[in-house]
Short mmCIF file of C-alpha atoms and ligand atoms in Angstrom, two decimals:
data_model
loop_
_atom_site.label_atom_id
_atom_site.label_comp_id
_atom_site.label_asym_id
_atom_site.label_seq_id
_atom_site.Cartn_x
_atom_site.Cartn_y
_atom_site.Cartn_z
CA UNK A 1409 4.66 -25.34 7.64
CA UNK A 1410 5.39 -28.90 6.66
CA UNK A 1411 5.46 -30.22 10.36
CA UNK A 1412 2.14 -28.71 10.72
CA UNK A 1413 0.71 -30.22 7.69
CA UNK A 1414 1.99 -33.55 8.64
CA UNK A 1415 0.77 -33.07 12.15
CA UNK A 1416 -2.77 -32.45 10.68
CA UNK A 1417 -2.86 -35.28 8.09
CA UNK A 1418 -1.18 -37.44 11.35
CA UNK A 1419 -3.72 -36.67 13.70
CA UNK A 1420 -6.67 -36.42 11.85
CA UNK A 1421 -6.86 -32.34 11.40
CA UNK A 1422 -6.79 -31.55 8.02
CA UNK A 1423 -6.78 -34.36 4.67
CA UNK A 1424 -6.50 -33.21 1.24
CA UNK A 1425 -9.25 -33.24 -0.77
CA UNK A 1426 -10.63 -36.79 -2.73
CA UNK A 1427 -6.57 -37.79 -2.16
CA UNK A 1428 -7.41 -41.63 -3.33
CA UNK A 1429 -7.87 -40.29 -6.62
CA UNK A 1430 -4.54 -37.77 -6.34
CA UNK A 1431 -5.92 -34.59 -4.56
CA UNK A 1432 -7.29 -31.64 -6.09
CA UNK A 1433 -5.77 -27.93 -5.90
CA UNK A 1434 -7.00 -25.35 -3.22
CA UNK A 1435 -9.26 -28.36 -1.95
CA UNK A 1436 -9.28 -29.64 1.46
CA UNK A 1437 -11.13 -32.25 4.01
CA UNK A 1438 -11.64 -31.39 7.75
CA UNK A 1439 -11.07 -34.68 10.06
CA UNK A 1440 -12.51 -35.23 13.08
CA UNK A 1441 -10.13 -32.96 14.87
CA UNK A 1442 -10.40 -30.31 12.60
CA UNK A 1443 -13.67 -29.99 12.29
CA UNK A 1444 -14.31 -29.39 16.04
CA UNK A 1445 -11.42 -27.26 15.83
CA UNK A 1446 -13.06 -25.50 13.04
CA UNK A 1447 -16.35 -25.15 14.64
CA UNK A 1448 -14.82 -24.04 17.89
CA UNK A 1449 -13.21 -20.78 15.47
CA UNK A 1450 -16.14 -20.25 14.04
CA UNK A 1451 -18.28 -20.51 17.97
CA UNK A 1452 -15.70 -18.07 19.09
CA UNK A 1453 -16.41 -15.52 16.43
CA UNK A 1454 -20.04 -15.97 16.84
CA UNK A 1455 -20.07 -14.89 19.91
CA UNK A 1456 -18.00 -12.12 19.79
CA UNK A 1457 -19.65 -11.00 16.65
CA UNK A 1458 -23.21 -11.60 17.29
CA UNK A 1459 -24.30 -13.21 21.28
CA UNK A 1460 -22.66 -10.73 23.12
CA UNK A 1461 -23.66 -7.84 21.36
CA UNK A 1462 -26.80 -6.08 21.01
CA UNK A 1463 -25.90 -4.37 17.76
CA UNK A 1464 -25.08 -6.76 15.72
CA UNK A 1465 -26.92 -9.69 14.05
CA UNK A 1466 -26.90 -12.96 11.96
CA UNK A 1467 -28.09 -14.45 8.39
CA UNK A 1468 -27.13 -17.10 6.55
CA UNK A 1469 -27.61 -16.81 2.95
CA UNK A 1470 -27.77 -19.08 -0.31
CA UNK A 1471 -24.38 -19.69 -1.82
CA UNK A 1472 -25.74 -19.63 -5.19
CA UNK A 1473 -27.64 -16.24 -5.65
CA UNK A 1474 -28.92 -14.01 -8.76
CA UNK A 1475 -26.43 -13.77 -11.22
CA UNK A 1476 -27.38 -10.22 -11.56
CA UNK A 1477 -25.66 -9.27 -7.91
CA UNK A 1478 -22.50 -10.33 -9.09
CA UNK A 1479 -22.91 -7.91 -12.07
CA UNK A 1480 -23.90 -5.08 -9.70
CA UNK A 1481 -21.40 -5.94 -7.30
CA UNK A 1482 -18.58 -5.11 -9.86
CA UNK A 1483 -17.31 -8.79 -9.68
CA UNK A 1484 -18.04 -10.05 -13.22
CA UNK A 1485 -15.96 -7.28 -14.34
CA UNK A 1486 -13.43 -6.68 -11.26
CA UNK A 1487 -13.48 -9.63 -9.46
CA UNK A 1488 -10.04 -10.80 -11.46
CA UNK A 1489 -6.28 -11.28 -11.23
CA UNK A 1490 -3.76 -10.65 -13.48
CA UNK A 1491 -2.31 -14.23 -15.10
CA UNK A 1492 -0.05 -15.37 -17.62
CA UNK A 1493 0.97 -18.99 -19.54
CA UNK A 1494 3.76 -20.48 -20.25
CA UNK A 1495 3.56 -21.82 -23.50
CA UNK A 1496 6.19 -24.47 -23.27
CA UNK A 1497 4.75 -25.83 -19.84
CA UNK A 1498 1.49 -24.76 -20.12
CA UNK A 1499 1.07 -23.88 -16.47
CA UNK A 1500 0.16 -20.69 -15.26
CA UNK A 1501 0.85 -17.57 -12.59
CA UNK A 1502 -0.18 -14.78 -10.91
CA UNK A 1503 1.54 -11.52 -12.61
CA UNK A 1504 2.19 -10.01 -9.66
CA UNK A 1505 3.97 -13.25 -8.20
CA UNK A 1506 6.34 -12.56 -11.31
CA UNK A 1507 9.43 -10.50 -10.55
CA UNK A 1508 10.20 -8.61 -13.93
CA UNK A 1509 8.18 -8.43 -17.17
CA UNK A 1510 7.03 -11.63 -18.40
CA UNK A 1511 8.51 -11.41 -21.76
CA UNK A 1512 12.26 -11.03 -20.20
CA UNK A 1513 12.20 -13.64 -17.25
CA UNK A 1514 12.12 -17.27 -17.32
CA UNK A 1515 8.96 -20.06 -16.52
CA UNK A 1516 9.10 -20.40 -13.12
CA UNK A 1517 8.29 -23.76 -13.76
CA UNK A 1518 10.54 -25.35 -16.53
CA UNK A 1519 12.99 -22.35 -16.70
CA UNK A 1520 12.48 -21.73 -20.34
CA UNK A 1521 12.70 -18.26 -21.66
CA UNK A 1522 10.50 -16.14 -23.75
CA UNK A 1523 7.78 -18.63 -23.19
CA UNK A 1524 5.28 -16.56 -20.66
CA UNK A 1525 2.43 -14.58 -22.20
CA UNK A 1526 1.68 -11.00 -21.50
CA UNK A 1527 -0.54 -10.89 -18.38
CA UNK A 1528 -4.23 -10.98 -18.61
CA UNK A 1529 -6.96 -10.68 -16.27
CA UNK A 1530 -8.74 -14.03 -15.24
CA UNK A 1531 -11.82 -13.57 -13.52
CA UNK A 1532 -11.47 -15.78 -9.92
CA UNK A 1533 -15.38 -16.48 -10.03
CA UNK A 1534 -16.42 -20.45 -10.70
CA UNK A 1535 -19.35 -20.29 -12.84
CA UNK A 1536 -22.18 -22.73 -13.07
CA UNK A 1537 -25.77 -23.63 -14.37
CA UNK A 1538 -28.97 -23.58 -12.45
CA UNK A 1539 -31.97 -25.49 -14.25
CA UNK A 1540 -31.96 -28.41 -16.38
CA UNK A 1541 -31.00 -26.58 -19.43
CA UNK A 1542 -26.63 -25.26 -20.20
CA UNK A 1543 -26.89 -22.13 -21.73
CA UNK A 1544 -25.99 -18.39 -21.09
CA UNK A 1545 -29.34 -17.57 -19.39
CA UNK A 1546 -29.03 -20.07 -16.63
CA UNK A 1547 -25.43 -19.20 -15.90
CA UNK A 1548 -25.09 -18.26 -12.21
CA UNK A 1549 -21.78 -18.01 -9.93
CA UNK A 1550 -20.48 -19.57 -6.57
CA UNK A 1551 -20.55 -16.68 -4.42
CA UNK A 1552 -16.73 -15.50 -3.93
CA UNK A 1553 -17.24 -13.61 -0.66
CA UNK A 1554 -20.13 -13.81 1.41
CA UNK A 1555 -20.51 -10.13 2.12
CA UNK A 1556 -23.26 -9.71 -0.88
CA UNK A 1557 -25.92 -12.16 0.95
CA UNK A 1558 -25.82 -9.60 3.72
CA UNK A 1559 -25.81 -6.21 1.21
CA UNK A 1560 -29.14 -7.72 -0.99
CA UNK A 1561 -30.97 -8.73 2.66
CA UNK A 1562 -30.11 -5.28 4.11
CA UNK A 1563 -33.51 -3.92 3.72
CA UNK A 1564 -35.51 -7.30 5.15
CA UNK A 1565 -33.16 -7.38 8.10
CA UNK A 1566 -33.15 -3.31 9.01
CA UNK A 1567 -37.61 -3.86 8.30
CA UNK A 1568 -37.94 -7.21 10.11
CA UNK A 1569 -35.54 -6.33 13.30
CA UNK A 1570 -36.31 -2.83 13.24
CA UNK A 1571 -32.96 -2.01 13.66
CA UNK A 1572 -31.48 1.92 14.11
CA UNK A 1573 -27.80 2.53 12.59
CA UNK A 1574 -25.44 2.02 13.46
CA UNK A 1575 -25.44 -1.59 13.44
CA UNK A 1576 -24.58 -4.85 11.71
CA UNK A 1577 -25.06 -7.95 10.61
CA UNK A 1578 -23.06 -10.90 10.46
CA UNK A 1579 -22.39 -14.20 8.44
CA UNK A 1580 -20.10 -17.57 8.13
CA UNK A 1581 -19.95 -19.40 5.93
CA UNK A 1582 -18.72 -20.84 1.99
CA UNK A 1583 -16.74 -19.06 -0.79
CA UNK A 1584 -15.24 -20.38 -3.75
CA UNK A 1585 -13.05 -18.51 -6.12
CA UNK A 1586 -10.55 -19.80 -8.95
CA UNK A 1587 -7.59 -19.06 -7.18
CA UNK A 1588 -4.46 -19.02 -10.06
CA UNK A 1589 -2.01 -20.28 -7.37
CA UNK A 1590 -3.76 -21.90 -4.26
CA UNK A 1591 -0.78 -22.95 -1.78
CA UNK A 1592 0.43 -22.65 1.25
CA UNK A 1593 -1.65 -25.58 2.87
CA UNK A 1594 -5.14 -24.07 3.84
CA UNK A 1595 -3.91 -21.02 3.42
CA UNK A 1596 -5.40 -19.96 -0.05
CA UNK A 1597 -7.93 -22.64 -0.83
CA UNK A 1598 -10.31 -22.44 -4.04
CA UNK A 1599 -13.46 -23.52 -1.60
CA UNK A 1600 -13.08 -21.92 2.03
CA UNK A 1601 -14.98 -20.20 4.36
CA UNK A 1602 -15.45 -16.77 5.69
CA UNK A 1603 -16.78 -15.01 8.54
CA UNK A 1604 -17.79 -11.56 7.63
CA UNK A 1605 -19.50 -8.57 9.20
CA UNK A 1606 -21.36 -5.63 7.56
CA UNK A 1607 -21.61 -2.93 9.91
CA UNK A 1608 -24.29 0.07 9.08
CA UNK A 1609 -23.37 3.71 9.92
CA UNK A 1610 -23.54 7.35 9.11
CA UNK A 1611 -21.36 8.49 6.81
CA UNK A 1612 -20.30 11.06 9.46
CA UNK A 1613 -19.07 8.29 11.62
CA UNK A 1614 -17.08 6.45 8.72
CA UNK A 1615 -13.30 7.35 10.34
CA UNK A 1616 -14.08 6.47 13.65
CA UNK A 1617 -15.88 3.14 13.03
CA UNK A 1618 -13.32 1.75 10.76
CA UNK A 1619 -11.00 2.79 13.75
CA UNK A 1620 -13.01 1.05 16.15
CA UNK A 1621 -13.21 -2.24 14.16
CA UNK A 1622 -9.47 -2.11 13.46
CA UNK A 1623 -8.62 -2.24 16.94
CA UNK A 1624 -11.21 -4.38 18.02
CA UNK A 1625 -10.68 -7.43 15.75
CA UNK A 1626 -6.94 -7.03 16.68
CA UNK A 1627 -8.36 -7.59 20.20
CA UNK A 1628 -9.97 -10.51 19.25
CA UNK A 1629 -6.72 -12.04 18.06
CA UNK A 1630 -4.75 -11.30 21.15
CA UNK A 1631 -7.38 -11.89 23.59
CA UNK A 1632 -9.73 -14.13 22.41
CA UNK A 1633 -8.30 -16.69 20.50
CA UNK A 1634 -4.73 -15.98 22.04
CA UNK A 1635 -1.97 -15.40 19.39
CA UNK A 1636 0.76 -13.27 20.27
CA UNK A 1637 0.58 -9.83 19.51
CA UNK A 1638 4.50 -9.79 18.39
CA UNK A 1639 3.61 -12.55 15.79
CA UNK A 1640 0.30 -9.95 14.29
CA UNK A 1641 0.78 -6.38 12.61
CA UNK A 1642 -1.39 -4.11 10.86
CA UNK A 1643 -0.61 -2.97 7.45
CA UNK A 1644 -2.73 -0.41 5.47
CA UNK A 1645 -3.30 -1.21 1.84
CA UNK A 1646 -1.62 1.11 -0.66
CA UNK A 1647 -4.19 2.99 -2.80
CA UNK A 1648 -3.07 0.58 -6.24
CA UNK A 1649 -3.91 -2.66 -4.34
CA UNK A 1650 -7.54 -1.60 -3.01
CA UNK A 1651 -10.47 -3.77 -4.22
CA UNK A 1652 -12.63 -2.05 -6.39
CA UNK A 1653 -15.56 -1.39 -3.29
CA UNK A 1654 -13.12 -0.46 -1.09
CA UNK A 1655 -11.39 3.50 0.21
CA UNK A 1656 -9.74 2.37 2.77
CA UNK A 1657 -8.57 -1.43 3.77
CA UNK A 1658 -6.36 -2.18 7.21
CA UNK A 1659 -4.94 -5.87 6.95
CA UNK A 1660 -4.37 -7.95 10.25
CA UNK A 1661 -1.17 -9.67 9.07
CA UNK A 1662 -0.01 -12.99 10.78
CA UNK A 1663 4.32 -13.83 10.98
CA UNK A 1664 3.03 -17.48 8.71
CA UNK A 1665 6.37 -19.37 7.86
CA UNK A 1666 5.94 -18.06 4.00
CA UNK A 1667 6.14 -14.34 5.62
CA UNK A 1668 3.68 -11.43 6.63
CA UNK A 1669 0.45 -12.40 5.24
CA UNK A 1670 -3.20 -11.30 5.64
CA UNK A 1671 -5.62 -13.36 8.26
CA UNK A 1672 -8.26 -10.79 8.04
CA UNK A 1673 -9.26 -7.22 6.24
CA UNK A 1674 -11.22 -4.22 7.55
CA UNK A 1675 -12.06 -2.27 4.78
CA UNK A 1676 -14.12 1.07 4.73
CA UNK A 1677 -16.64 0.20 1.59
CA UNK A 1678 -18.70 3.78 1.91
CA UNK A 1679 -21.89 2.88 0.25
CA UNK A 1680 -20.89 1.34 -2.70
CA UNK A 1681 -22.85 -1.75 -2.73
CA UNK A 1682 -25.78 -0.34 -1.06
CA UNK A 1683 -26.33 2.11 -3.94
CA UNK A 1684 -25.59 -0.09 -6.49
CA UNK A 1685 -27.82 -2.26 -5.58
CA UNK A 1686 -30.55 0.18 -5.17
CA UNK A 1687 -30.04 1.57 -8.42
CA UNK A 1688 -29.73 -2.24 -10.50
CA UNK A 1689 -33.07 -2.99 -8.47
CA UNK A 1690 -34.95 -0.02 -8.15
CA UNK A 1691 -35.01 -1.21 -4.36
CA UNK A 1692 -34.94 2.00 -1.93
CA UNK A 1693 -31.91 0.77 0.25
CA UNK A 1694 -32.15 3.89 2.45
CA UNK A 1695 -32.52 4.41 5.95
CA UNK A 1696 -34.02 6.98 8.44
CA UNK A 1697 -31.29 7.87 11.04
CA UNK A 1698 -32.96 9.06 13.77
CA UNK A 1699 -30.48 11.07 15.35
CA UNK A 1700 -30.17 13.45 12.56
CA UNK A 1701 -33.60 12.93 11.46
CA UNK A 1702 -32.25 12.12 7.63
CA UNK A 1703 -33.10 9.39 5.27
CA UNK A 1704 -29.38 8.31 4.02
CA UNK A 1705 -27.80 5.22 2.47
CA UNK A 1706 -25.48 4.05 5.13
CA UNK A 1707 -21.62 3.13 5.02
CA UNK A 1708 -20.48 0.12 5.72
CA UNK A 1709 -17.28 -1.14 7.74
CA UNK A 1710 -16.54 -4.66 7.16
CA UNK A 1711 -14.11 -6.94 8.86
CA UNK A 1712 -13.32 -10.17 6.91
CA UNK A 1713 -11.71 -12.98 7.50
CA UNK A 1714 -11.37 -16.51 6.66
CA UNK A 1715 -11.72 -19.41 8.70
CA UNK A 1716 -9.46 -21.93 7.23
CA UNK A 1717 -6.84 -19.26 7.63
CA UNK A 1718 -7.47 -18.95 11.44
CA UNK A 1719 -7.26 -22.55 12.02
CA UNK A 1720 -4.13 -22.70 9.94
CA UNK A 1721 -2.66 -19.82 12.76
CA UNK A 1722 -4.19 -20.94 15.73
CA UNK A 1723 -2.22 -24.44 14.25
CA UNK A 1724 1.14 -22.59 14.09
CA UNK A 1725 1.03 -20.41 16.65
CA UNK A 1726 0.07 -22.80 19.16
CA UNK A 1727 2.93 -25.84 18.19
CA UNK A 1728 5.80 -26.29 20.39
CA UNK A 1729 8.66 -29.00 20.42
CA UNK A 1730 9.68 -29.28 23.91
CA UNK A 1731 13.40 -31.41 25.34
CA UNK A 1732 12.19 -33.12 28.14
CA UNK A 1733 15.35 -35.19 28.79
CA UNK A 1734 16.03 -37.81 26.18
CA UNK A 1735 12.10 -37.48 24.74
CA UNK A 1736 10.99 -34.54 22.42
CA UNK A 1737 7.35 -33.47 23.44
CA UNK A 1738 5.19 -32.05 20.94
CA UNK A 1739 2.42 -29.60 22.73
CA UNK A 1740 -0.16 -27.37 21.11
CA UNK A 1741 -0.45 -24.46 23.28
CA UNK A 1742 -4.35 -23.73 22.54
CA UNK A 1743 -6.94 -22.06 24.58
CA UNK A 1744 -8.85 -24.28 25.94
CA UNK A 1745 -12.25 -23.42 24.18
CA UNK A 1746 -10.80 -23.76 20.58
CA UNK A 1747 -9.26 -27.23 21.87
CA UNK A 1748 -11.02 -30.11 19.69
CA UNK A 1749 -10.93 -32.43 22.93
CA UNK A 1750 -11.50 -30.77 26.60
CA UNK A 1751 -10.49 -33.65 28.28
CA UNK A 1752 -9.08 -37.18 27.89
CA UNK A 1753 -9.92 -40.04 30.67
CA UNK A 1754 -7.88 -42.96 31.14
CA UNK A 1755 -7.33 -45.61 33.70
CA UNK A 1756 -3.95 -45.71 35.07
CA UNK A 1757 -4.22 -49.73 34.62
CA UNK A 1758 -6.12 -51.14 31.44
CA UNK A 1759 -6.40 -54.74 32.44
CA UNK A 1760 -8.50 -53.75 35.74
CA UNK A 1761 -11.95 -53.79 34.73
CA UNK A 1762 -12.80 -51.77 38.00
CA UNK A 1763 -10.59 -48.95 36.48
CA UNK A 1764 -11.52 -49.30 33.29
CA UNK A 1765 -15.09 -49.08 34.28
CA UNK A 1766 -14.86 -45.96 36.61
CA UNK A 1767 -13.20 -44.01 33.79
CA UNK A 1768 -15.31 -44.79 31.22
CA UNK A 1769 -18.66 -43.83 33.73
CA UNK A 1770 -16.18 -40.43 34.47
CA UNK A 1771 -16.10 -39.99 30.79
CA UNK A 1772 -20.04 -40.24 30.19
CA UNK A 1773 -20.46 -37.90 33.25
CA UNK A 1774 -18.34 -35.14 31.01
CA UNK A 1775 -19.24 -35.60 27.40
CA UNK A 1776 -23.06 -33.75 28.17
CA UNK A 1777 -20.60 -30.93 29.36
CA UNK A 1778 -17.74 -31.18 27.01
CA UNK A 1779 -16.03 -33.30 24.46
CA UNK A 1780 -14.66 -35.85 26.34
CA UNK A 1781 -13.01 -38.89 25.39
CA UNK A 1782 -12.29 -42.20 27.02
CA UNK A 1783 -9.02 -43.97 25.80
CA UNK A 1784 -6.24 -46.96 27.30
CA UNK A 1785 -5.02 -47.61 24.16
CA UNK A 1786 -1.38 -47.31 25.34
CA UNK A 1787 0.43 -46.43 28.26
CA UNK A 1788 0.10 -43.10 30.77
CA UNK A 1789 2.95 -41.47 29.21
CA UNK A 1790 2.19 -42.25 25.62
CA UNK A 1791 -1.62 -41.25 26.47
CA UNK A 1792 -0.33 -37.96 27.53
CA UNK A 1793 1.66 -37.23 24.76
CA UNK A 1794 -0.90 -38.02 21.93
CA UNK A 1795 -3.11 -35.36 23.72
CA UNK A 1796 -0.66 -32.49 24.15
CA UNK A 1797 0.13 -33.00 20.24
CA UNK A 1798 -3.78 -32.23 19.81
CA UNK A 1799 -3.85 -29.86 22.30
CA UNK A 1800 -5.98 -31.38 25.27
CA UNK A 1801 -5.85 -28.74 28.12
CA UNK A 1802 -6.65 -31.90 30.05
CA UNK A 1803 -6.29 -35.38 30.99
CA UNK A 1804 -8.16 -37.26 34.12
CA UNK A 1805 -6.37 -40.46 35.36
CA UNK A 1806 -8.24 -42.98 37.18
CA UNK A 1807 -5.90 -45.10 39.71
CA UNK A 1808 -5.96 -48.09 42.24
CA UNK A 1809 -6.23 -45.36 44.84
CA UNK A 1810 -9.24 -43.70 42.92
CA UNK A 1811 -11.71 -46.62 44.17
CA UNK A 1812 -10.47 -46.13 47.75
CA UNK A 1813 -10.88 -42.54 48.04
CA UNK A 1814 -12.90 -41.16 45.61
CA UNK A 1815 -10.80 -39.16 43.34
CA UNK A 1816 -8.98 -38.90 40.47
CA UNK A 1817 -5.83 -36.67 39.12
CA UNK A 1818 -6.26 -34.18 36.53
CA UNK A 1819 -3.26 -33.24 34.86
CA UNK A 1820 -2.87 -29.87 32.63
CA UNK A 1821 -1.27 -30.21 29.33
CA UNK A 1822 0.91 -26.77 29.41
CA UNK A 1823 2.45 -27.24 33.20
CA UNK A 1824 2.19 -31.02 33.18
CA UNK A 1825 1.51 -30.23 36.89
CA UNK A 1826 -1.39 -32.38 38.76
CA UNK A 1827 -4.53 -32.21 41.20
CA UNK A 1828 -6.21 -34.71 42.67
CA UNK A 1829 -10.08 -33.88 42.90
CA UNK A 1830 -12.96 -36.09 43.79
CA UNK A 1831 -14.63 -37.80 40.88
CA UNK A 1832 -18.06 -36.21 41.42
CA UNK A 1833 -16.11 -32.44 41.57
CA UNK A 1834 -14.53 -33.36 38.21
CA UNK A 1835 -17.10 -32.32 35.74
CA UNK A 1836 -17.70 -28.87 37.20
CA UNK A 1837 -14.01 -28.22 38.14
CA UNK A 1838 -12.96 -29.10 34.43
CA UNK A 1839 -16.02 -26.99 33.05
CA UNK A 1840 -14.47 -23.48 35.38
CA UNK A 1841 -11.46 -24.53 34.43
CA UNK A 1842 -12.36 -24.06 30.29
CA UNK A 1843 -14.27 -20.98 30.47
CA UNK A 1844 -11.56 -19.54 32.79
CA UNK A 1845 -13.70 -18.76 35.86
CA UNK A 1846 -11.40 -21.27 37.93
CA UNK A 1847 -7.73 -20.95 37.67
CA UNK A 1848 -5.23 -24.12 37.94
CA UNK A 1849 -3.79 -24.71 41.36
CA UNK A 1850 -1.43 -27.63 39.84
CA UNK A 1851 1.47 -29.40 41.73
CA UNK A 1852 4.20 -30.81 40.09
CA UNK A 1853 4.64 -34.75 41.00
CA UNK A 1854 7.31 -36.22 42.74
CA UNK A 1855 10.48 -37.07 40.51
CA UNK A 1856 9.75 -40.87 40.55
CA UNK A 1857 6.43 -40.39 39.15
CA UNK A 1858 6.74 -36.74 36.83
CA UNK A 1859 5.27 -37.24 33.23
CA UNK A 1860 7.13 -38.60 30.69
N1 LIG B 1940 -15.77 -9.34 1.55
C1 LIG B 1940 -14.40 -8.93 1.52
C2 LIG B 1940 -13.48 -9.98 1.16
O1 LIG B 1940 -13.86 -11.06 0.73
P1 LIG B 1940 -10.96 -10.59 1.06
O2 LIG B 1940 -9.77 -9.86 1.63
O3 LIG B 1940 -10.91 -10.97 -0.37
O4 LIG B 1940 -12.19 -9.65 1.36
C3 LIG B 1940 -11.47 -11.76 3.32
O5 LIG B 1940 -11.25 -11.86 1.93
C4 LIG B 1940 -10.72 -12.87 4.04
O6 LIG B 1940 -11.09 -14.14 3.50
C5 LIG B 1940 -9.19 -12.81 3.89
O7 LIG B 1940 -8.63 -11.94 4.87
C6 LIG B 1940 -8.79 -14.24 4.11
O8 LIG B 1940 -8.68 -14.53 5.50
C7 LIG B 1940 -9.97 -15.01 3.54
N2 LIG B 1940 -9.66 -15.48 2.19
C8 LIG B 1940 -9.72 -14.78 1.04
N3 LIG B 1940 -9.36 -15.55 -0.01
C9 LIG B 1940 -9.06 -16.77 0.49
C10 LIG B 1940 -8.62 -18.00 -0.08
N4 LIG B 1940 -8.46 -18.14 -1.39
N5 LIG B 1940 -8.42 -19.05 0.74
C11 LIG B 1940 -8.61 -18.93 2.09
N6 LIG B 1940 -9.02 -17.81 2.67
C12 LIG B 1940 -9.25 -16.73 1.90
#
């Protein structure tokens, strides 16, 4: 974990949060790496989710919403985890982080005995004030997951899309909880962001969907975003740790350096929030199914993740430390469509303006098609290895021999093998290449001339 924090503070991924002024807890910054990274996550779950589908669809709702959802919800009174003090330090933890009762173990902190409290529960929601005036009737909340924007706009999005069940809709974006014990880098943040799906059914279908959705976000993993299925697992929750909408919750569980740990829930949550909201607002949240010709309140399958957890794995999974001779290489094996930059140009020679000037046009030509980027900052081999520690899939090199014939080399970042394509293929080459409708036909170069 620590190379890959200082790789993203290095490179530009990930910064923490105001750190001129010391940081602040479960708070983070996105660089300009990590925020296309971010973005390209978030794309890739999009369209999965939502483009190509023709059951599901999107919202984006307010952050800040009635305070009285939260109440129906359950999560002013359930939305908590159990915490205790020390009293000597005066820091505090998680209970169930705690191995033995608190009154016979010592501060994990400053190792003093008899100094923790019994536990208590500490609600996880950050509470604020809407309107110019502090007091109890303005209090409202920072939504802690963003599956309740989706549950209160059920009825204008079945109405206005005229959807039939089953089907779903789908949302990314901020959460904020108290978190006792943020850690683990982006891991468990106090701001963060989801990506969460509310899928519609019959309560018939309830077994099978939360099946389906099991298997098929554990596809996305593997398939989409590429992370080895030996390094995911599924682990059903145990009935004591369900949340308090939930029956039935399958974790996707990621190998992370700290151990097994969850990148994403399914959980069956019946029609819990449907009919509490219904009954708090007097709002019919029913449905007419027409296959069985009944008016019902549907259940709802949810998958759930997070997306600062994703980039933390796709970080992780991705980061190799290669031998190559007497040099160390440091590659981030990441599919090309999550990779921040597609493609970096360079001119074999930076003190030939013809060079310089035919990479930087090749560059322009790309960037409408990708995120390209020009740079001759430093020499070939350097150039290559600053982009295989960010995960470039590709780098074009524009030689002496490129203004005689009319091409260029690419070179791909995982075999460090070569082709040499004409300048005006380039763009459309590189853009098959990324989506994967062209595969690499690489060669490796001659001894005298191999990378590095
Ligand atoms: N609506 C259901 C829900 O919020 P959750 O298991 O509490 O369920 C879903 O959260 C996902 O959100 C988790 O699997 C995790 O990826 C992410 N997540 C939850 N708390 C987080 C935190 N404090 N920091 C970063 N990501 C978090």
């Amino acid at each position: 974990m620590d190379v890959i924090v200082s790789l993203a503070k290095r490179r530009g991924f990930v910064f923490g949060s105001s750190e001129i002024y010391g940081g602040m807890g479960g708070f983070w910054d996105y660089g300009p790496l990590g925020v296309e990274l971010k973005n390209n996550v978030k794309q890739a779950w999009w369209r999965s989710m939502v483009q190509l589908r023709d059951d599901i669809v999107g919202i984006d709702a307010a952050i800040v919403m009635n305070p009285r959802v939260w109440e129906v919800s359950g999560h002013v009174a359930g939305f908590s985890d159990p915490m205790v003090d020390c009293r000597n330090c005066k820091l505090r933890f998680r209970a169930d982080d705690l191995k033995g009762a608190p009154s016979e173990i010592a501060c994990p902190n400053c190792g003093s005995k008899g100094t923790l409290t019994e536990a208590r529960q500490f609600n996880l929601m950050f509470r604020t004030n809407v309107g110019p005036v502090e007091e109890s009737a303005s209090v409202a909340y920072l939504r802690p997951e963003t599956a309740q924007g989706i549950f209160v706009n059920f009825d204008n999005v079945a109405t206005t899309t005229r959807r039939k069940l089953p089907f779903g809709i789908a949302q990314i974006g901020k959460s904020f909880r108290n978190e006792i014990t943020p850690g683990n880098f982006i891991f468990r943040d106090r701001e963060f962001e989801q990506m969460e799906m509310e899928y519609f059914i019959h309560p018939a279908d309830e077994d099978a969907c939360f099946g389906y959705w099991v298997e098929e976000r554990m596809r996305w993993w593997t398939d989409v975003i590429g992370i080895g299925r030996d390094r995911l697992r599924l682990r059903p929750h145990e009935a004591d740790e369900l949340s308090h909408y939930s029956k039935q919750t399958t974790d996707i569980e990621y190998a992370f350096p700290m151990g097994w740990s969850e990148l994403e829930g399914v959980a069956d949550r019946t029609d819990y929030d449907l009919n509490a909201h219904a009954a708090a607002s007097g709002k019919g949240l029913a449905i007419f199914d027409e296959a069985t010709g009944e008016h019902l309140t549907p259940y709802v399958i949810e998958p759930a993740m997070g997306v600062d957890r994703a980039v933390l794995t796709v970080l992780l999974d991705g980061y190799e430390e290669q031998q190559l001779g007497k040099e160390k290489r440091v590659v981030l094996h990441i599919r090309p469509q999550l990779a921040p930059v597609k493609v970096a140009v360079m001119p074999l020679l930076r003190n030939r303006p013809e060079l310089v000037e035919r990479a930087r046009a090749l560059a322009a030509d790309l960037r409408p098609r990708m995120s390209a980027m020009y740079d001759d900052t430093a020499s070939i081999g350097k150039l290559y290895r600053r982009q295989d520690e960010i995960g470039t899939p590709f780098c074009v090199t524009v030689d002496v021999e490129s203004l005689d014939d009319g091409k260029a080399t690419i070179r791909e970042r995982d075999s460090m093998t070569q082709e040499r394509v004409g300048l005006d293929a380039i763009p459309e080459r590189l853009a098959a290449l990324i989506v994967g409708t062209a595969t690499w036909e690489g060669t490796p170069r001659p001894p005298a001339e191999a990378d590095g």
